[in-house]
mmCIF file of C-alpha atoms in Angstrom:
data_model
loop_
_atom_site.group_PDB
_atom_site.id
_atom_site.type_symbol
_atom_site.label_atom_id
_atom_site.label_comp_id
_atom_site.label_asym_id
_atom_site.label_seq_id
_atom_site.Cartn_x
_atom_site.Cartn_y
_atom_site.Cartn_z
ATOM 1 C CA UNK A 22 309.546 -27.398 -1.882
ATOM 2 C CA UNK A 23 309.547 -23.444 -0.384
ATOM 3 C CA UNK A 24 311.542 -21.214 -2.129
ATOM 4 C CA UNK A 25 313.389 -19.051 1.134
ATOM 5 C CA UNK A 26 315.698 -17.630 -1.107
ATOM 6 C CA UNK A 27 313.917 -14.629 -0.893
ATOM 7 C CA UNK A 28 314.280 -13.623 2.771
ATOM 8 C CA UNK A 29 318.625 -13.618 2.285
ATOM 9 C CA UNK A 30 320.033 -10.259 2.023
ATOM 10 C CA UNK A 31 322.362 -10.666 -2.099
ATOM 11 C CA UNK A 32 325.664 -9.068 -0.327
ATOM 12 C CA UNK A 33 325.855 -7.716 -3.784
ATOM 13 C CA UNK A 34 322.210 -5.826 -2.769
ATOM 14 C CA UNK A 35 324.536 -3.675 0.706
ATOM 15 C CA UNK A 36 325.830 -0.721 0.053
ATOM 16 C CA UNK A 37 328.434 1.250 1.925
ATOM 17 C CA UNK A 38 325.515 3.060 4.073
ATOM 18 C CA UNK A 39 322.967 0.072 4.320
ATOM 19 C CA UNK A 40 325.664 -2.114 7.151
ATOM 20 C CA UNK A 41 322.648 -1.415 10.948
ATOM 21 C CA UNK A 42 322.937 -3.520 14.175
ATOM 22 C CA UNK A 43 319.790 -4.574 16.573
ATOM 23 C CA UNK A 44 320.015 -2.254 19.677
ATOM 24 C CA UNK A 45 321.515 -3.265 22.842
ATOM 25 C CA UNK A 46 325.083 -2.712 24.669
ATOM 26 C CA UNK A 47 327.659 -4.564 22.311
ATOM 27 C CA UNK A 48 328.098 -6.986 19.804
ATOM 28 C CA UNK A 49 325.560 -9.815 22.437
ATOM 29 C CA UNK A 50 321.950 -10.644 21.775
ATOM 30 C CA UNK A 51 318.620 -9.294 20.850
ATOM 31 C CA UNK A 52 317.997 -8.712 25.101
ATOM 32 C CA UNK A 53 317.842 -4.557 24.850
ATOM 33 C CA UNK A 54 315.305 -4.909 21.878
ATOM 34 C CA UNK A 55 313.486 -8.398 23.710
ATOM 35 C CA UNK A 56 312.675 -6.126 26.107
ATOM 36 C CA UNK A 57 311.600 -3.087 25.155
ATOM 37 C CA UNK A 58 309.146 -5.162 23.247
ATOM 38 C CA UNK A 59 308.056 -7.019 26.016
ATOM 39 C CA UNK A 60 307.592 -3.416 28.221
ATOM 40 C CA UNK A 61 305.362 -2.366 25.450
ATOM 41 C CA UNK A 62 302.994 -5.195 24.404
ATOM 42 C CA UNK A 63 302.821 -6.859 27.677
ATOM 43 C CA UNK A 64 302.583 -3.701 29.653
ATOM 44 C CA UNK A 65 302.306 -0.419 27.479
ATOM 45 C CA UNK A 66 305.183 1.188 28.753
ATOM 46 C CA UNK A 67 307.461 2.826 26.705
ATOM 47 C CA UNK A 68 310.452 1.902 27.214
ATOM 48 C CA UNK A 69 313.930 4.392 26.131
ATOM 49 C CA UNK A 70 316.306 3.757 28.146
ATOM 50 C CA UNK A 71 317.179 0.185 31.267
ATOM 51 C CA UNK A 72 319.749 -0.179 32.916
ATOM 52 C CA UNK A 73 321.734 -3.158 33.598
ATOM 53 C CA UNK A 74 322.485 -3.792 37.117
ATOM 54 C CA UNK A 75 326.046 -6.294 38.256
ATOM 55 C CA UNK A 76 324.811 -9.059 40.468
ATOM 56 C CA UNK A 77 327.103 -11.717 41.408
ATOM 57 C CA UNK A 78 329.944 -10.167 39.095
ATOM 58 C CA UNK A 79 329.669 -7.952 35.691
ATOM 59 C CA UNK A 80 328.828 -10.700 33.770
ATOM 60 C CA UNK A 81 325.466 -11.404 35.421
ATOM 61 C CA UNK A 82 323.192 -9.086 35.077
ATOM 62 C CA UNK A 83 320.221 -8.591 35.950
ATOM 63 C CA UNK A 84 317.713 -6.075 34.076
ATOM 64 C CA UNK A 85 314.596 -5.354 35.868
ATOM 65 C CA UNK A 86 310.672 -3.642 34.399
ATOM 66 C CA UNK A 87 308.665 -2.674 37.628
ATOM 67 C CA UNK A 88 304.817 -1.453 37.317
ATOM 68 C CA UNK A 89 302.958 -0.227 40.339
ATOM 69 C CA UNK A 90 306.011 -0.772 42.422
ATOM 70 C CA UNK A 91 306.092 -4.204 40.911
ATOM 71 C CA UNK A 92 308.702 -6.174 39.295
ATOM 72 C CA UNK A 93 307.145 -7.883 35.887
ATOM 73 C CA UNK A 94 309.842 -8.579 33.750
ATOM 74 C CA UNK A 95 313.155 -9.609 34.786
ATOM 75 C CA UNK A 96 315.726 -10.241 32.439
ATOM 76 C CA UNK A 97 318.998 -11.557 32.777
ATOM 77 C CA UNK A 98 322.410 -11.702 30.899
ATOM 78 C CA UNK A 99 324.746 -14.314 31.756
ATOM 79 C CA UNK A 100 328.021 -13.985 30.305
ATOM 80 C CA UNK A 101 331.214 -16.929 30.212
ATOM 81 C CA UNK A 102 330.826 -20.339 31.654
ATOM 82 C CA UNK A 103 330.723 -20.387 35.204
ATOM 83 C CA UNK A 104 327.791 -18.379 34.702
ATOM 84 C CA UNK A 105 326.139 -20.456 32.413
ATOM 85 C CA UNK A 106 326.760 -23.370 34.952
ATOM 86 C CA UNK A 107 325.906 -20.547 38.213
ATOM 87 C CA UNK A 108 321.638 -20.570 36.438
ATOM 88 C CA UNK A 109 321.959 -24.537 35.352
ATOM 89 C CA UNK A 110 322.192 -25.121 38.590
ATOM 90 C CA UNK A 111 319.820 -22.459 40.113
ATOM 91 C CA UNK A 112 317.525 -23.734 36.861
ATOM 92 C CA UNK A 113 317.307 -27.056 38.671
ATOM 93 C CA UNK A 114 316.607 -26.163 41.833
ATOM 94 C CA UNK A 115 313.583 -23.157 40.658
ATOM 95 C CA UNK A 116 315.736 -20.618 41.995
ATOM 96 C CA UNK A 117 316.246 -19.206 38.205
ATOM 97 C CA UNK A 118 313.591 -16.115 37.965
ATOM 98 C CA UNK A 119 313.812 -14.538 34.774
ATOM 99 C CA UNK A 120 311.606 -14.714 32.112
ATOM 100 C CA UNK A 121 314.546 -14.324 28.937
ATOM 101 C CA UNK A 122 318.264 -14.681 29.764
ATOM 102 C CA UNK A 123 320.631 -14.190 27.180
ATOM 103 C CA UNK A 124 323.460 -16.242 27.120
ATOM 104 C CA UNK A 125 327.069 -16.053 25.798
ATOM 105 C CA UNK A 126 330.363 -18.702 26.322
ATOM 106 C CA UNK A 127 332.861 -15.877 26.284
ATOM 107 C CA UNK A 128 333.597 -13.597 29.058
ATOM 108 C CA UNK A 129 332.748 -9.928 28.391
ATOM 109 C CA UNK A 130 330.799 -11.227 25.444
ATOM 110 C CA UNK A 131 331.527 -11.377 21.554
ATOM 111 C CA UNK A 132 334.327 -8.494 21.204
ATOM 112 C CA UNK A 133 335.892 -9.829 23.727
ATOM 113 C CA UNK A 134 335.486 -13.889 22.445
ATOM 114 C CA UNK A 135 339.357 -16.008 21.845
ATOM 115 C CA UNK A 136 337.986 -14.735 17.439
ATOM 116 C CA UNK A 137 338.973 -11.492 17.474
ATOM 117 C CA UNK A 138 342.509 -9.829 18.359
ATOM 118 C CA UNK A 139 344.507 -10.093 21.110
ATOM 119 C CA UNK A 140 348.056 -9.951 22.225
ATOM 120 C CA UNK A 141 350.703 -11.385 21.058
ATOM 121 C CA UNK A 142 350.792 -13.357 24.817
ATOM 122 C CA UNK A 143 347.404 -14.564 24.482
ATOM 123 C CA UNK A 144 345.996 -10.896 25.932
ATOM 124 C CA UNK A 145 342.609 -9.529 25.359
ATOM 125 C CA UNK A 146 344.162 -6.483 24.311
ATOM 126 C CA UNK A 147 342.077 -3.654 26.285
ATOM 127 C CA UNK A 148 342.266 -1.029 23.593
ATOM 128 C CA UNK A 149 341.235 -2.666 20.779
ATOM 129 C CA UNK A 150 338.670 -3.596 22.672
ATOM 130 C CA UNK A 151 337.786 -0.234 22.927
ATOM 131 C CA UNK A 152 338.073 0.705 19.422
ATOM 132 C CA UNK A 153 335.913 -2.574 18.284
ATOM 133 C CA UNK A 154 332.895 -1.538 20.849
ATOM 134 C CA UNK A 155 332.860 2.772 19.881
ATOM 135 C CA UNK A 156 332.703 0.650 16.136
ATOM 136 C CA UNK A 157 330.064 -1.472 17.461
ATOM 137 C CA UNK A 158 328.217 1.521 19.056
ATOM 138 C CA UNK A 159 328.528 3.670 15.606
ATOM 139 C CA UNK A 160 326.541 1.824 13.298
ATOM 140 C CA UNK A 161 322.970 2.828 13.549
ATOM 141 C CA UNK A 162 320.442 0.569 15.191
ATOM 142 C CA UNK A 163 317.358 -0.711 12.839
ATOM 143 C CA UNK A 164 315.182 -2.455 14.940
ATOM 144 C CA UNK A 165 314.323 -6.390 13.188
ATOM 145 C CA UNK A 166 310.789 -5.502 12.492
ATOM 146 C CA UNK A 167 310.771 -2.281 10.051
ATOM 147 C CA UNK A 168 313.785 -5.244 7.758
ATOM 148 C CA UNK A 169 311.710 -4.993 4.606
ATOM 149 C CA UNK A 170 313.224 -9.328 3.939
ATOM 150 C CA UNK A 171 311.570 -9.360 6.803
ATOM 151 C CA UNK A 172 308.952 -8.243 6.514
ATOM 152 C CA UNK A 173 308.676 -10.047 2.930
ATOM 153 C CA UNK A 174 309.077 -13.578 4.574
ATOM 154 C CA UNK A 175 306.036 -12.987 7.238
ATOM 155 C CA UNK A 176 303.813 -12.238 4.234
ATOM 156 C CA UNK A 177 304.895 -13.777 1.539
ATOM 157 C CA UNK A 178 306.196 -17.213 3.710
ATOM 158 C CA UNK A 179 304.656 -17.519 6.313
ATOM 159 C CA UNK A 180 300.949 -15.621 5.732
ATOM 160 C CA UNK A 181 300.671 -13.763 7.417
ATOM 161 C CA UNK A 182 301.913 -11.767 10.995
ATOM 162 C CA UNK A 183 299.217 -13.816 13.561
ATOM 163 C CA UNK A 184 298.872 -16.827 10.870
ATOM 164 C CA UNK A 185 298.549 -20.171 12.121
ATOM 165 C CA UNK A 186 301.436 -21.238 10.728
ATOM 166 C CA UNK A 187 303.813 -18.410 12.534
ATOM 167 C CA UNK A 188 302.420 -20.399 15.329
ATOM 168 C CA UNK A 189 302.924 -23.665 14.897
ATOM 169 C CA UNK A 190 306.643 -22.330 13.058
ATOM 170 C CA UNK A 191 307.698 -20.174 15.466
ATOM 171 C CA UNK A 192 306.565 -20.347 18.609
ATOM 172 C CA UNK A 193 307.367 -23.566 20.270
ATOM 173 C CA UNK A 194 305.596 -24.900 24.190
ATOM 174 C CA UNK A 195 308.464 -26.219 26.880
ATOM 175 C CA UNK A 196 307.598 -29.691 29.832
ATOM 176 C CA UNK A 197 308.825 -30.925 32.272
ATOM 177 C CA UNK A 198 311.654 -33.269 30.870
ATOM 178 C CA UNK A 199 311.802 -36.494 33.047
ATOM 179 C CA UNK A 200 315.227 -37.246 35.706
ATOM 180 C CA UNK A 201 317.452 -40.040 33.754
ATOM 181 C CA UNK A 202 319.980 -42.453 35.808
ATOM 182 C CA UNK A 203 321.681 -42.989 33.042
ATOM 183 C CA UNK A 204 325.081 -42.624 33.715
ATOM 184 C CA UNK A 205 325.237 -39.853 30.472
ATOM 185 C CA UNK A 206 324.454 -36.824 31.572
ATOM 186 C CA UNK A 207 326.015 -34.142 32.414
ATOM 187 C CA UNK A 208 326.278 -33.144 35.787
ATOM 188 C CA UNK A 209 327.395 -29.148 35.858
#
C-alpha cells in the first residue's frame, strides 16, 4: 500500500494569500506552461510570452516556436465540440501536425462553460465573463514544479525526478490501433 496523503493539500492549510494559478491566458489548461517548458528543455529558448494565432475561428488557435527559420514546436488549443470533431477527422487522415493539443469542450474555454452564471434567457453574461477573466488573471502565478507538495511527491513516492518509477508511472507510449469492423464504432 502507498500512502498518498502527503501529496494532497488540505483546505484548512490554505491561507487567504495562498491561492495560485498556473501560467496561461485563462482557466484553460497548461498549454502555455508546457510550451515554455518544452522550448527551454528541448531548444534552450527562454520564451517570456507566447502569441496565440486564431486559425479557422477564435476557438481553434495555434502557438508555434521557430528556431533558425524552422518551426520546431506547434501547439494548438481546440475549444468546443465542432473544433474537437474537426481535429479528430484530421488526426485520422494524418493531417494534424501538432506536438500538443489542449482540448476543452466549452467554446471559449472553461470560464465560458455551462456551469458559469448566465442571463435569465440562458445566454452568456459577457460582463460577468470579463469580470471572471480579470479576477482569474489577478491571481498570482506559481509554476507547478515549484510546489513543495509536488516536489515531496516526486521524492517520497516516485523516488526522484528521473527515476524508473517516474518513467513507468507518468509516461506512456502510443501505437497505432487496428481498425475494427464493429457497428459500435463512433463516426465523427
